Amino acid sequence: MRLLLVEDDGDVAETLTAYLERQGFVVDRAETLAIAQDALLGNEFDLVLLDRLLPDGDGVSLIGYATAQRRPQRFLLLSALAGIDDKVTGLELGAHDYIAKPFEPRELVARIRAALRHDLRKTRETRRFGPILHDVEGGGFFVNDAPMSLRRTEALVLAALMARDGALVRREALETRVYGYDKFVNGNSLESIISRLRKVLATKTDAVKILSVRGVGYQLTKGG
């Protein structure tokens, strides 16, 4: 089995590589996101071991890059970012597993073998609107391959808008998507979600806006 280890700490990478090779794995190494991106384009790996704190960005953005390039991978995140929010974000963006540093090498090998038992789909359904990519299967959103953190309700609305590729989505359809068919919805609830979503988008890109059609619904538009 061939692994890609994305880790900028030379001592950690050397120690981990030696251990994994003794367990029968072939290990390639990358110290930066840029090197890892080139490696994914030119090679086939069974699994990517991915640190998050890299010199040129958050390692989790490599998941969005692989998805955008249609280079499916299994990702196992190794990180000193051990908070529950960090773990949830990594898993929701498409990682198969998340291990907080420090960890026991034997546990890592067990988790690698468990991840390898999952079938690797050769294609993942994705949608793109401008610089925004939606990994439909994994549920993650990326802007220029960088992950975008959204609340559940915001993600549901953005997914519905992207599914229509710039066409108008009626407010009733969005409310049903978020709250279901049989729930009473406060008249301002959807507006609050849209407002928060606009603020998040504004921090990531000026190339996509949410246009309101008063009393009817919303649609995505390209601009900037």
PDB file of C-alpha atoms in Angstrom, residues 2 33 39 69 91 93 96 103 134 149 153 157 193 196 224:
ATOM      1  CA  ARG A   2       1.327   3.427  -0.971  1.00  0.00           C
ATOM      2  CA  LEU A  33       0.613  21.822   0.426  1.00  0.00           C
ATOM      3  CA  ALA A  39       2.150  14.582  -5.795  1.00  0.00           C
ATOM      4  CA  GLN A  69      -9.209  17.855  -9.502  1.00  0.00           C
ATOM      5  CA  LEU A  91     -14.432  14.929   9.167  1.00  0.00           C
ATOM      6  CA  LEU A  93     -14.895  18.172   4.881  1.00  0.00           C
ATOM      7  CA  HIS A  96     -11.938   9.396   6.815  1.00  0.00           C
ATOM      8  CA  PHE A 103      -0.551   9.487  19.126  1.00  0.00           C
ATOM      9  CA  HIS A 134     -19.664  21.791  -3.083  1.00  0.00           C
ATOM     10  CA  SER A 149     -17.105  26.556   7.676  1.00  0.00           C
ATOM     11  CA  THR A 153     -28.798  25.598   8.139  1.00  0.00           C
ATOM     12  CA  VAL A 157     -29.455  26.800   1.935  1.00  0.00           C
ATOM     13  CA  ILE A 193     -29.875  32.381   7.626  1.00  0.00           C
ATOM     14  CA  ARG A 196     -25.333  34.988   8.022  1.00  0.00           C
ATOM     15  CA  GLY A 224     -16.845  40.981  -8.440  1.00  0.00           C
TER      16      GLY A 224
END
